[in-house]
Amino acid sequence: MKAVSKLLHLMPPSTLSCSHRYSSSLQETSSLLNDFANFCYHRDLPRAMHALDAMEKHGVYADATTYSNLIKCCLAHKAVREGKHLHRHVFSNGYAPKTFLINSFLNMYVKFSLLEEAEKLFDEMPERNVVSWTTMISAYSNAKLKDRAMRFLVLMVREGVMPNMYTFSSVLRACERLYDIKQLHCSIVKVGLESDVFVRSALIDVYSKLGELLEAMNVFREMVTGDSVVWTSIIAAFAQHSDGDEALDLYKNMRRVGFPADQSTLTSVLRACTSLSLLELGRQVHVHVMKFDQDLILNNALLDMYCKCGSLEDAKFIFNRMAEKDVISWSTMIAGLAQNGFSMEALNLFDSMKVRGPKPNHITILGVLFACSHAGLVDEGWYYFRSMKTLCGIDPGREHYGCMLDLLGRAGKLDDMVKLIHEIEYEPDIVTWRTLLDACRTHRNVDLAAFAAKEIQKLDPHDIGAYVLLSNIYANSKRWSDVAEVRRAMRTRGLRKEPGCSWIEVNKKIHAFIMGDKSHPQIDEINSQLNQFICRLISAGYVPDTNFVLQDLEGEQREDSLRNHSEKLAIVFGIMSFPRDKTIRIWKNLRICGDCHIFAKLMAKLEQRHIVIRDPIRYHHFKDGVCSCGDYW
DNA sequence: TTAGGGTTAG
């Protein structure tokens, strides 16, 4: 009796008034409904849809919770057709579903990326509550329709519907202007929703995306109830803005207060290790990564860490055993090989990718052009550049032109460079002129260098790089009066050259060596060892290459100046600190100079060491007296 | 019935 009254209650008014249409008994329909509810509850989609057909024949309707279960089932099975069928069923015969059931359909269309259907349904809703509005706002945020998301927030408030924590955390993701974020932040505090962990992580995320790390940190510091996603958000914020130290400190604190790290946390921690070249710490993180063996993003981060820390064997091992590889995995490996001096391997891998990998994207092509550029493969570079549109469907962008200019510049084809600059549809930017200037330094074209430097100064009078490069070029040509003039111009504008600095990790501690700085506690011993090594190298034929000395110095003074280069100190410190079988890994802020490059090759041979130096552009693996860059950098 | 953090280059 109870089932019958329930059924009558659920029948749409229109069908109740014409009950003669039913040919089955109430008992039959009751059992039909029970079966249907059961199938929906157990997410048995085929049987539920079958039961739905039977119900349609009998004009029977279930309760909203049962339909909602079936919608979830359609979502889980990605069953779009069945979802639409259900929608038609529920709205048939004048049945008026409750708002919360319509919201479920709205959510279903959004999850199926059928935004037009969702919009149509939303427009037809007799009444819309906070969930209806938030579902649409979230859909627009995800679809990057940011203006629409913001406009819907305004509209809902105008209609008297108050946003909740779901709404704020969704709409924040659509915010691109600091002003809007501040306004929303203000509203959030006013209605007392700032302690919601979803809202907090969204705030940290949007502040971070705009580079407002102080604001992000303030939001994080106000957290009373801990939450691992909020922790991960702030760690990611610093990792993404190259503040690896702060990211790692936060990670240590997170663990100290008892929050476990998951895939997302570890991905950001690896990124921090990568930015600091902390291979040993990266290896320790790798142990934790094992728990999340199948996570593609995490594996990609691990792969990148090994590439950027110059450990190609580990990188290849990870790449080969990854069960799933996407375009990022392939691009990372190709660029990693290229940056570490294995250009041919990089190009071979690109060929394999075309056969059995995902479709290359514009970043993959950058790695390929980088490989050509750093191996002097001019013809191959032109081939990939000219055919990228037909091979991969990608139009060359500014960065691709930049790579080609770099390739021509390294190969000494300065005329072709100038020709290409005229061909590019974009206005030449600072990077373009700096590439030309750099090529002029390598290939000693003083006049063209002066022209490029002036172009840079026109675009940015405070660009210190142009002054330094021009000064280097004049110094290489022994035009000391021109050097003095450039230096004077730098002084007038208050510009100072960034001092060369090299870092090395020994016993989990980072040691920094700055040119001319004597503050390292073992500096006397290092200098003494360095002098002994230089004497041994000179007797073996080493001639210091004083072309890299910038000051107007003579004879021995010029050689002394070279001795102070930070990477030489770091190499000697590495030799003093590590056993022979341990790779010496150094990273530095400026490009390695020619003399230090020769010194590193000879030291690798003399001491039978493997030395890896990472500069801002690429890596040099020194072994047996040769470098992986083939002296071409 | 509505919301969260992570990967390649530059």
XYZ file of C-alpha atoms (C1' of nucleotides) in Angstrom:
643
model
C 0.000 0.000 0.000
C 2.870 2.239 0.883
C 4.482 1.592 -2.543
C 1.256 2.442 -4.301
C 0.793 5.725 -2.493
C 4.411 6.581 -3.216
C 3.857 5.828 -6.884
C 0.736 7.941 -7.081
C 2.544 10.751 -5.395
C 5.355 10.593 -7.943
C 3.179 10.449 -11.006
C 3.165 13.618 -13.042
C -0.150 15.442 -12.746
C -0.915 15.023 -16.445
C -0.576 11.234 -16.277
C -2.562 10.983 -13.072
C -5.475 12.638 -14.749
C -5.484 10.115 -17.581
C -4.771 6.888 -15.764
C -6.754 4.915 -18.334
C -3.571 4.902 -20.431
C -2.067 2.308 -18.112
C -2.560 -1.247 -19.039
C -0.468 -2.734 -16.215
C -1.351 -3.170 -12.577
C -0.014 -1.042 -9.757
C 1.856 -4.056 -8.497
C 3.648 -4.395 -11.806
C 4.628 -0.726 -11.906
C 5.741 -0.859 -8.321
C 8.077 -3.752 -9.072
C 9.272 -1.914 -12.184
C 10.174 1.086 -10.080
C 11.918 -1.013 -7.477
C 13.994 -2.724 -10.151
C 14.846 0.607 -11.723
C 15.892 2.127 -8.393
C 17.996 -0.923 -7.705
C 19.810 -0.777 -11.066
C 20.418 2.948 -10.670
C 21.719 2.512 -7.150
C 24.138 -0.171 -8.325
C 25.128 1.888 -11.370
C 24.021 -0.877 -13.748
C 23.528 1.317 -16.799
C 22.265 -1.203 -19.437
C 19.649 -2.699 -17.116
C 18.643 0.712 -15.799
C 18.098 1.995 -19.340
C 16.135 -1.114 -20.181
C 13.944 -0.573 -17.131
C 13.572 3.067 -18.135
C 12.106 1.981 -21.492
C 9.575 -0.193 -19.698
C 8.678 2.709 -17.404
C 8.142 4.964 -20.385
C 5.725 2.477 -21.863
C 3.757 2.538 -18.635
C 4.069 6.290 -18.065
C 5.766 5.717 -14.721
C 8.183 8.121 -13.063
C 10.748 7.500 -10.358
C 11.844 9.860 -7.613
C 14.509 12.500 -8.157
C 17.189 10.710 -6.118
C 16.890 7.635 -8.322
C 17.240 9.728 -11.470
C 20.164 11.503 -9.935
C 21.836 8.120 -9.344
C 21.314 7.254 -12.993
C 22.838 10.570 -14.091
C 25.922 9.737 -12.019
C 25.952 6.360 -13.692
C 25.836 7.979 -17.171
C 28.684 10.257 -16.143
C 30.773 7.346 -14.889
C 30.221 5.481 -18.174
C 30.579 8.651 -20.266
C 27.202 7.643 -21.715
C 26.126 10.832 -23.472
C 23.332 9.235 -25.507
C 21.788 7.595 -22.449
C 22.099 10.847 -20.494
C 20.190 12.757 -23.171
C 17.578 10.015 -23.305
C 17.094 10.286 -19.568
C 16.762 14.046 -19.880
C 13.985 13.647 -22.465
C 12.230 11.067 -20.263
C 12.255 13.217 -17.168
C 10.873 16.228 -19.023
C 8.174 14.256 -20.893
C 4.458 14.457 -20.303
C 4.670 17.784 -18.516
C 6.498 16.344 -15.517
C 8.132 19.189 -13.618
C 11.425 18.027 -12.084
C 12.710 19.703 -8.975
C 15.486 22.273 -9.277
C 18.034 19.940 -7.792
C 17.319 17.310 -10.466
C 17.630 19.883 -13.254
C 20.908 20.925 -11.667
C 22.078 17.339 -12.003
C 21.345 17.423 -15.729
C 23.058 20.780 -15.963
C 26.115 19.278 -14.307
C 25.947 16.261 -16.608
C 26.025 18.447 -19.746
C 28.897 20.477 -18.317
C 30.893 17.347 -17.532
C 30.221 16.064 -21.053
C 31.525 19.428 -22.364
C 28.134 20.083 -23.957
C 28.057 23.723 -22.965
C 25.330 24.716 -25.421
C 22.943 22.100 -24.030
C 23.763 23.250 -20.511
C 23.097 26.899 -21.443
C 19.764 26.009 -23.061
C 18.692 24.060 -19.981
C 19.849 26.841 -17.684
C 17.847 29.435 -19.651
C 14.713 27.287 -19.449
C 14.918 26.657 -15.709
C 11.862 28.014 -13.901
C 14.023 28.826 -10.886
C 17.780 28.809 -10.399
C 19.519 28.349 -7.079
C 23.153 28.851 -6.059
C 24.052 25.389 -7.392
C 22.630 26.174 -10.855
C 24.613 29.408 -11.063
C 27.780 27.854 -9.666
C 27.606 24.959 -12.111
C 27.542 27.414 -15.018
C 30.286 29.610 -13.544
C 32.484 26.580 -13.013
C 31.816 25.450 -16.599
C 32.831 28.846 -17.975
C 35.965 28.931 -15.806
C 37.027 25.510 -17.048
C 36.316 26.465 -20.653
C 38.451 29.602 -20.221
C 35.377 31.740 -20.921
C 36.550 34.003 -18.145
C 34.454 37.074 -18.918
C 31.294 35.008 -19.005
C 32.131 33.431 -15.644
C 32.610 36.871 -14.099
C 29.417 38.187 -15.717
C 27.396 35.281 -14.317
C 28.611 36.120 -10.815
C 27.283 39.650 -11.231
C 23.992 38.367 -12.661
C 23.394 35.875 -9.870
C 23.934 38.503 -7.195
C 21.609 40.836 -9.110
C 18.951 38.090 -9.023
C 19.354 37.865 -5.271
C 21.243 34.542 -5.168
C 24.170 34.714 -2.768
C 27.434 33.050 -3.857
C 28.818 30.351 -1.549
C 32.285 28.832 -1.145
C 31.783 26.690 -4.252
C 30.960 29.783 -6.280
C 33.974 31.744 -5.038
C 36.449 28.956 -5.582
C 35.106 28.507 -9.136
C 34.974 32.145 -10.109
C 38.438 32.871 -8.725
C 39.916 30.568 -11.356
C 38.472 32.878 -13.994
C 40.196 35.947 -12.551
C 43.012 37.474 -14.532
C 43.158 40.980 -13.122
C 44.567 41.739 -9.703
C 41.799 44.284 -9.170
C 39.082 41.611 -9.608
C 40.875 39.203 -7.293
C 41.177 41.848 -4.593
C 37.481 42.649 -4.924
C 36.527 39.001 -4.635
C 38.964 38.492 -1.775
C 37.259 41.384 0.022
C 33.798 39.880 -0.513
C 35.037 36.478 0.683
C 36.337 37.979 3.921
C 33.108 39.981 4.376
C 30.929 36.874 4.215
C 33.377 34.878 6.329
C 34.361 32.281 3.729
C 38.122 32.843 3.812
C 38.669 29.827 6.048
C 37.204 27.423 3.505
C 40.109 25.317 2.250
C 38.897 25.288 -1.347
C 38.587 29.084 -1.363
C 42.004 29.408 0.262
C 43.755 27.197 -2.262
C 42.014 29.037 -5.105
C 43.181 32.391 -3.703
C 46.759 31.151 -3.368
C 46.616 29.817 -6.895
C 45.333 33.001 -8.545
C 47.677 35.283 -6.621
C 50.534 33.015 -7.624
C 49.532 33.040 -11.284
C 49.866 36.826 -11.254
C 53.241 36.578 -9.518
C 51.815 38.040 -6.289
C 53.673 35.617 -4.039
C 53.534 37.839 -0.981
C 49.755 37.933 -1.158
C 49.692 34.165 -1.736
C 51.876 33.674 1.328
C 49.620 35.933 3.430
C 46.594 33.851 2.492
C 48.547 30.688 3.341
C 49.753 32.031 6.708
C 46.194 32.770 7.813
C 45.312 29.088 7.531
C 44.277 27.616 10.875
C 42.813 24.285 9.794
C 45.501 22.500 7.826
C 44.843 21.051 4.415
C 47.249 19.209 2.166
C 45.980 20.856 -1.031
C 46.525 24.311 0.465
C 50.060 23.224 1.379
C 50.610 21.948 -2.145
C 49.251 25.169 -3.632
C 51.778 27.322 -1.815
C 54.648 24.915 -2.544
C 53.673 24.938 -6.235
C 53.498 28.743 -6.196
C 57.147 29.049 -5.161
C 58.325 26.136 -7.312
C 56.713 27.720 -10.378
C 58.342 31.053 -9.679
C 61.850 29.598 -9.416
C 62.079 29.997 -5.658
C 63.059 26.397 -5.048
C 64.531 27.122 -1.609
C 61.274 28.492 -0.251
C 59.306 25.653 -1.893
C 61.547 23.043 -0.264
C 61.386 24.760 3.135
C 57.595 24.741 2.937
C 57.647 21.075 1.957
C 59.787 20.229 4.989
C 57.338 22.123 7.221
C 54.395 20.366 5.638
C 55.915 16.984 6.462
C 56.926 18.150 9.934
C 53.345 19.054 10.841
C 52.181 15.681 9.604
C 50.687 16.152 6.155
C 51.533 13.395 3.691
C 52.760 14.349 0.238
C 50.732 13.132 -2.708
C 51.372 13.162 -6.470
C 50.800 16.887 -6.849
C 53.006 17.786 -3.899
C 55.847 15.606 -5.117
C 55.573 17.043 -8.625
C 56.173 20.538 -7.288
C 58.939 19.337 -4.979
C 60.680 17.778 -7.987
C 60.297 21.029 -9.869
C 62.008 22.821 -6.974
C 64.860 20.269 -7.015
C 65.140 20.800 -10.776
C 65.400 24.559 -10.492
C 68.180 24.196 -7.914
C 69.937 21.290 -9.695
C 69.634 19.213 -6.526
C 70.175 15.773 -8.000
C 70.705 13.979 -4.683
C 67.536 15.399 -3.145
C 65.741 14.628 -6.412
C 66.835 11.002 -6.061
C 65.433 10.899 -2.524
C 62.109 12.250 -3.816
C 62.225 9.560 -6.522
C 61.907 6.939 -3.767
C 58.587 8.490 -2.690
C 57.477 8.754 -6.309
C 57.553 4.936 -6.561
C 54.247 4.889 -4.652
C 52.637 6.753 -7.534
C 54.299 4.797 -10.291
C 51.517 5.276 -12.821
C 51.156 9.042 -12.497
C 52.038 10.598 -15.842
C 52.551 14.182 -14.667
C 54.726 13.066 -11.779
C 56.820 10.864 -14.069
C 57.224 13.773 -16.462
C 58.497 15.938 -13.601
C 60.916 13.172 -12.577
C 62.139 12.832 -16.157
C 62.693 16.571 -16.388
C 64.556 16.589 -13.064
C 67.029 13.957 -14.286
C 67.476 15.760 -17.629
C 68.042 19.151 -16.030
C 70.371 17.741 -13.408
C 72.442 16.301 -16.248
C 71.826 12.652 -15.337
C 70.838 11.324 -18.755
C 71.155 7.639 -17.860
C 68.474 8.024 -15.187
C 66.324 10.112 -17.536
C 66.488 7.456 -20.273
C 65.672 4.749 -17.729
C 62.572 6.629 -16.558
C 61.494 7.453 -20.115
C 61.810 3.839 -21.298
C 59.851 2.370 -18.429
C 57.017 4.903 -18.413
C 53.813 2.968 -19.148
C 52.174 6.073 -20.554
C 53.976 8.844 -22.401
C 52.412 12.039 -23.671
C 53.723 14.871 -25.808
C 55.345 16.425 -22.720
C 57.271 13.232 -21.934
C 58.641 13.058 -25.492
C 59.396 16.779 -25.691
C 61.166 16.707 -22.327
C 63.358 13.791 -23.370
C 64.178 15.323 -26.771
C 65.080 18.704 -25.256
C 66.950 16.962 -22.423
C 69.126 15.027 -24.871
C 69.721 18.149 -26.957
C 70.638 20.337 -23.984
C 73.046 17.723 -22.713
C 74.884 17.549 -26.013
C 73.299 14.409 -27.491
C 71.839 16.091 -30.551
C 71.806 13.068 -32.851
C 70.040 10.988 -30.211
C 67.522 13.796 -29.819
C 66.822 13.862 -33.565
C 66.561 10.051 -33.692
C 64.070 10.155 -30.853
C 62.057 12.773 -32.739
C 61.952 10.409 -35.727
C 60.650 7.636 -33.457
C 58.083 10.015 -32.026
C 56.721 10.696 -35.493
C 56.270 6.947 -36.019
C 55.045 5.722 -32.632
C 54.515 8.711 -30.395
C 51.943 11.464 -29.938
C 51.664 14.382 -32.356
C 54.567 16.802 -31.728
C 53.653 20.304 -30.546
C 55.429 23.650 -30.890
C 57.606 22.920 -27.847
C 58.765 19.598 -29.302
C 59.942 21.461 -32.398
C 61.861 23.919 -30.229
C 63.784 20.966 -28.769
C 64.500 19.652 -32.256
C 65.764 23.041 -33.480
C 67.820 23.376 -30.299
C 69.429 20.001 -31.094
C 70.344 21.196 -34.591
C 71.524 24.557 -33.334
C 73.848 23.135 -30.693
C 75.373 20.559 -33.012
C 75.985 22.923 -35.923
C 73.471 21.007 -38.070
C 72.486 23.939 -40.276
C 70.924 21.992 -43.175
C 68.962 19.734 -40.831
C 67.783 22.804 -38.919
C 66.499 24.409 -42.102
C 64.799 21.138 -43.062
C 62.895 20.836 -39.756
C 62.089 24.556 -39.729
C 60.793 24.618 -43.301
C 58.840 21.379 -42.923
C 57.323 21.876 -39.464
C 54.077 23.076 -41.001
C 53.678 20.095 -43.341
C 55.156 17.517 -40.927
C 53.434 18.597 -37.735
C 50.877 21.188 -38.795
C 52.583 23.906 -36.751
C 53.274 27.416 -38.044
C 56.675 28.752 -36.970
C 56.281 31.136 -34.037
C 58.618 33.765 -32.652
C 60.537 31.193 -30.614
C 61.116 28.980 -33.655
C 62.549 31.925 -35.566
C 64.648 32.641 -32.484
C 66.059 29.102 -32.586
C 66.861 29.438 -36.283
C 68.643 32.729 -35.688
C 70.588 31.079 -32.905
C 71.496 28.182 -35.213
C 72.723 30.507 -37.955
C 74.557 32.673 -35.445
C 76.430 29.765 -33.878
C 77.392 28.539 -37.336
C 78.800 31.978 -38.172
C 76.267 32.659 -40.913
C 75.750 36.266 -39.909
C 74.553 37.387 -43.359
C 71.854 34.693 -43.378
C 70.889 35.825 -39.893
C 70.345 39.404 -41.002
C 68.406 38.137 -44.029
C 66.133 36.024 -41.815
C 65.557 38.929 -39.407
C 64.210 40.915 -42.367
C 62.006 37.980 -43.395
C 60.339 37.520 -39.991
C 56.829 38.894 -39.894
C 57.237 39.916 -36.237
C 59.028 43.099 -35.224
C 62.510 42.088 -33.992
C 62.564 42.081 -30.191
C 65.380 42.272 -27.666
C 65.965 38.522 -27.833
C 66.443 38.728 -31.622
C 69.061 41.457 -31.354
C 70.776 39.768 -28.433
C 71.091 36.567 -30.465
C 72.730 38.577 -33.240
C 74.992 40.329 -30.749
C 76.040 37.007 -29.210
C 76.849 35.605 -32.660
C 78.923 38.726 -33.378
C 80.954 38.096 -30.223
C 81.641 34.474 -31.152
C 82.524 35.337 -34.737
C 84.129 38.712 -34.010
C 82.065 41.036 -36.131
C 82.525 44.276 -34.237
C 80.542 46.605 -36.511
C 77.460 44.405 -36.682
C 77.731 43.951 -32.919
C 77.649 47.683 -32.327
C 74.577 47.936 -34.572
C 72.755 45.124 -32.680
C 73.668 46.656 -29.319
C 72.222 50.001 -30.368
C 68.973 48.299 -31.437
C 68.756 46.693 -27.985
C 69.425 50.000 -26.273
C 66.661 51.603 -28.314
C 64.206 49.011 -27.024
C 65.511 49.037 -23.462
C 68.211 51.524 -22.398
C 68.694 49.591 -19.156
C 69.326 46.175 -20.714
C 72.577 45.276 -19.028
C 73.159 42.239 -21.262
C 73.790 44.431 -24.312
C 76.435 46.493 -22.534
C 78.197 43.407 -21.213
C 78.219 41.657 -24.590
C 79.387 44.765 -26.414
C 82.086 45.315 -23.850
C 83.201 41.674 -24.308
C 83.314 42.116 -28.060
C 85.431 45.294 -27.863
C 87.687 43.597 -25.308
C 88.190 40.593 -27.585
C 89.300 43.009 -30.336
C 91.515 44.853 -27.866
C 89.561 48.076 -28.479
C 90.106 49.185 -24.894
C 88.955 52.762 -25.425
C 85.606 51.451 -26.700
C 85.450 49.113 -23.691
C 86.010 52.114 -21.435
C 83.267 54.036 -23.218
C 80.744 51.201 -22.728
C 81.763 50.924 -19.087
C 81.296 54.670 -18.673
C 77.828 54.480 -20.206
C 76.971 51.647 -17.788
C 78.169 53.692 -14.826
C 76.187 56.736 -15.969
C 73.034 54.668 -16.078
C 73.843 53.019 -12.769
C 74.125 49.532 -14.316
C 76.369 46.851 -12.839
C 77.373 43.579 -14.420
C 76.050 40.561 -12.608
C 79.041 38.794 -11.058
C 79.735 35.258 -12.238
C 78.603 32.715 -9.671
C 78.896 28.918 -9.522
C 77.190 26.543 -7.114
C 78.000 22.998 -6.069
C 76.187 20.661 -3.656
C 78.486 18.867 -1.199
C 77.077 16.828 1.689
C 73.581 18.251 1.161
C 74.946 21.793 1.457
C 75.111 24.282 -1.367
C 78.471 26.037 -1.729
C 78.494 29.263 -3.740
C 81.580 30.699 -5.440
C 81.418 34.258 -6.685
C 84.145 35.735 -8.852
C 86.635 37.563 -6.667
C 84.837 36.628 -3.434
C 87.092 35.090 -0.778
C 84.471 34.302 1.826
C 84.425 30.520 1.407
C 85.982 28.967 4.569
C 88.337 26.794 2.477
C 89.218 29.461 -0.097
C 92.966 29.430 0.694
C 93.213 25.678 0.244
C 91.121 25.859 -2.931
C 93.349 28.581 -4.399
C 96.482 26.687 -3.492
C 95.154 23.500 -5.138
C 94.027 25.534 -8.155
C 97.498 26.983 -8.630
C 99.040 23.521 -8.446
C 96.572 22.186 -11.006
C 97.223 25.124 -13.356
C 100.996 24.529 -13.129
C 100.506 20.851 -13.975
C 98.186 21.745 -16.846
C 100.574 24.374 -18.228
C 103.404 21.847 -18.247
C 101.041 19.546 -20.155
C 100.457 22.277 -22.751
C 97.559 24.340 -21.381
C 97.638 27.958 -22.532
C 95.164 30.232 -20.710
C 92.843 31.793 -23.295
C 92.979 35.442 -22.327
C 90.480 36.465 -24.998
C 87.895 36.134 -22.269
C 89.471 38.725 -20.003
C 87.481 41.896 -19.976
C 89.777 44.329 -18.239
C 92.591 46.116 -20.043
C 95.272 44.100 -18.300
C 98.586 42.804 -19.461
C 100.410 39.454 -19.296
C 100.272 37.673 -15.961
C 97.568 39.988 -14.674
C 95.275 38.766 -17.423
C 95.857 35.149 -16.452
C 95.241 35.951 -12.779
C 91.907 37.424 -13.694
C 90.935 34.162 -15.389
C 91.943 32.172 -12.301
C 89.225 33.889 -10.307
C 86.419 32.589 -12.508
C 83.876 30.981 -10.211
C 83.558 27.690 -12.097
C 87.307 26.978 -11.710
C 86.993 27.362 -7.937
C 83.900 25.144 -7.914
C 85.647 22.447 -9.992
C 88.644 22.375 -7.656
C 86.364 22.299 -4.611
C 84.462 19.409 -6.208
C 87.690 17.475 -6.777
C 88.721 18.134 -3.159
C 85.329 17.021 -1.800
C 84.358 13.991 -3.856
C 85.937 10.587 -4.507
C 87.061 9.972 -8.085
C 84.007 7.923 -9.099
C 81.538 10.646 -8.124
C 80.339 13.061 -10.800
C 81.086 16.705 -10.048
C 77.967 18.746 -10.797
C 78.123 22.513 -10.957
C 75.584 25.064 -12.076
C 76.205 28.704 -12.802
C 74.402 31.933 -13.576
C 76.364 33.014 -16.677
C 77.515 31.185 -19.800
C 80.774 29.306 -19.310
C 83.764 31.171 -20.774
C 86.126 29.612 -23.325
C 89.046 29.399 -20.938
C 87.037 27.679 -18.200
C 85.739 25.298 -20.851
C 89.310 24.290 -21.800
C 90.260 24.107 -18.116
C 87.303 21.787 -17.353
C 88.183 19.467 -20.261
C 91.818 19.202 -19.188
C 90.916 18.720 -15.521
C 88.478 15.950 -16.438
C 91.338 14.194 -18.213
C 94.087 14.945 -15.700
C 92.034 13.857 -12.701
C 89.950 11.256 -14.560
C 86.736 12.892 -13.458
C 83.249 13.326 -14.878
C 82.361 17.004 -14.559
C 78.931 18.380 -15.477
C 78.422 22.126 -15.712
C 74.957 23.563 -16.261
C 74.822 27.116 -17.535
C 71.656 29.136 -18.209
C 71.293 27.646 -21.687
C 72.698 24.133 -21.697
C 74.885 21.470 -20.092
C 78.493 20.485 -20.583
C 79.563 16.929 -19.726
C 83.358 16.838 -19.454
C 84.973 13.417 -19.631
C 88.329 12.109 -20.949
C 89.379 15.568 -22.125
C 86.311 16.235 -24.287
C 82.999 17.960 -23.768
C 79.572 16.715 -24.862
C 78.961 20.068 -26.566
C 81.771 19.326 -29.016
C 83.197 22.787 -28.234
C 80.200 24.226 -29.976
C 78.098 26.327 -27.663
C 22.873 18.872 -7.285
C 27.948 23.016 -7.451
C 34.484 24.066 -6.043
C 40.868 22.696 -5.203
C 46.853 21.723 -5.998
C 51.100 19.092 -10.125
C 54.740 18.250 -15.886
C 57.908 20.294 -21.345
C 60.055 26.027 -23.701
C 60.485 31.062 -22.950
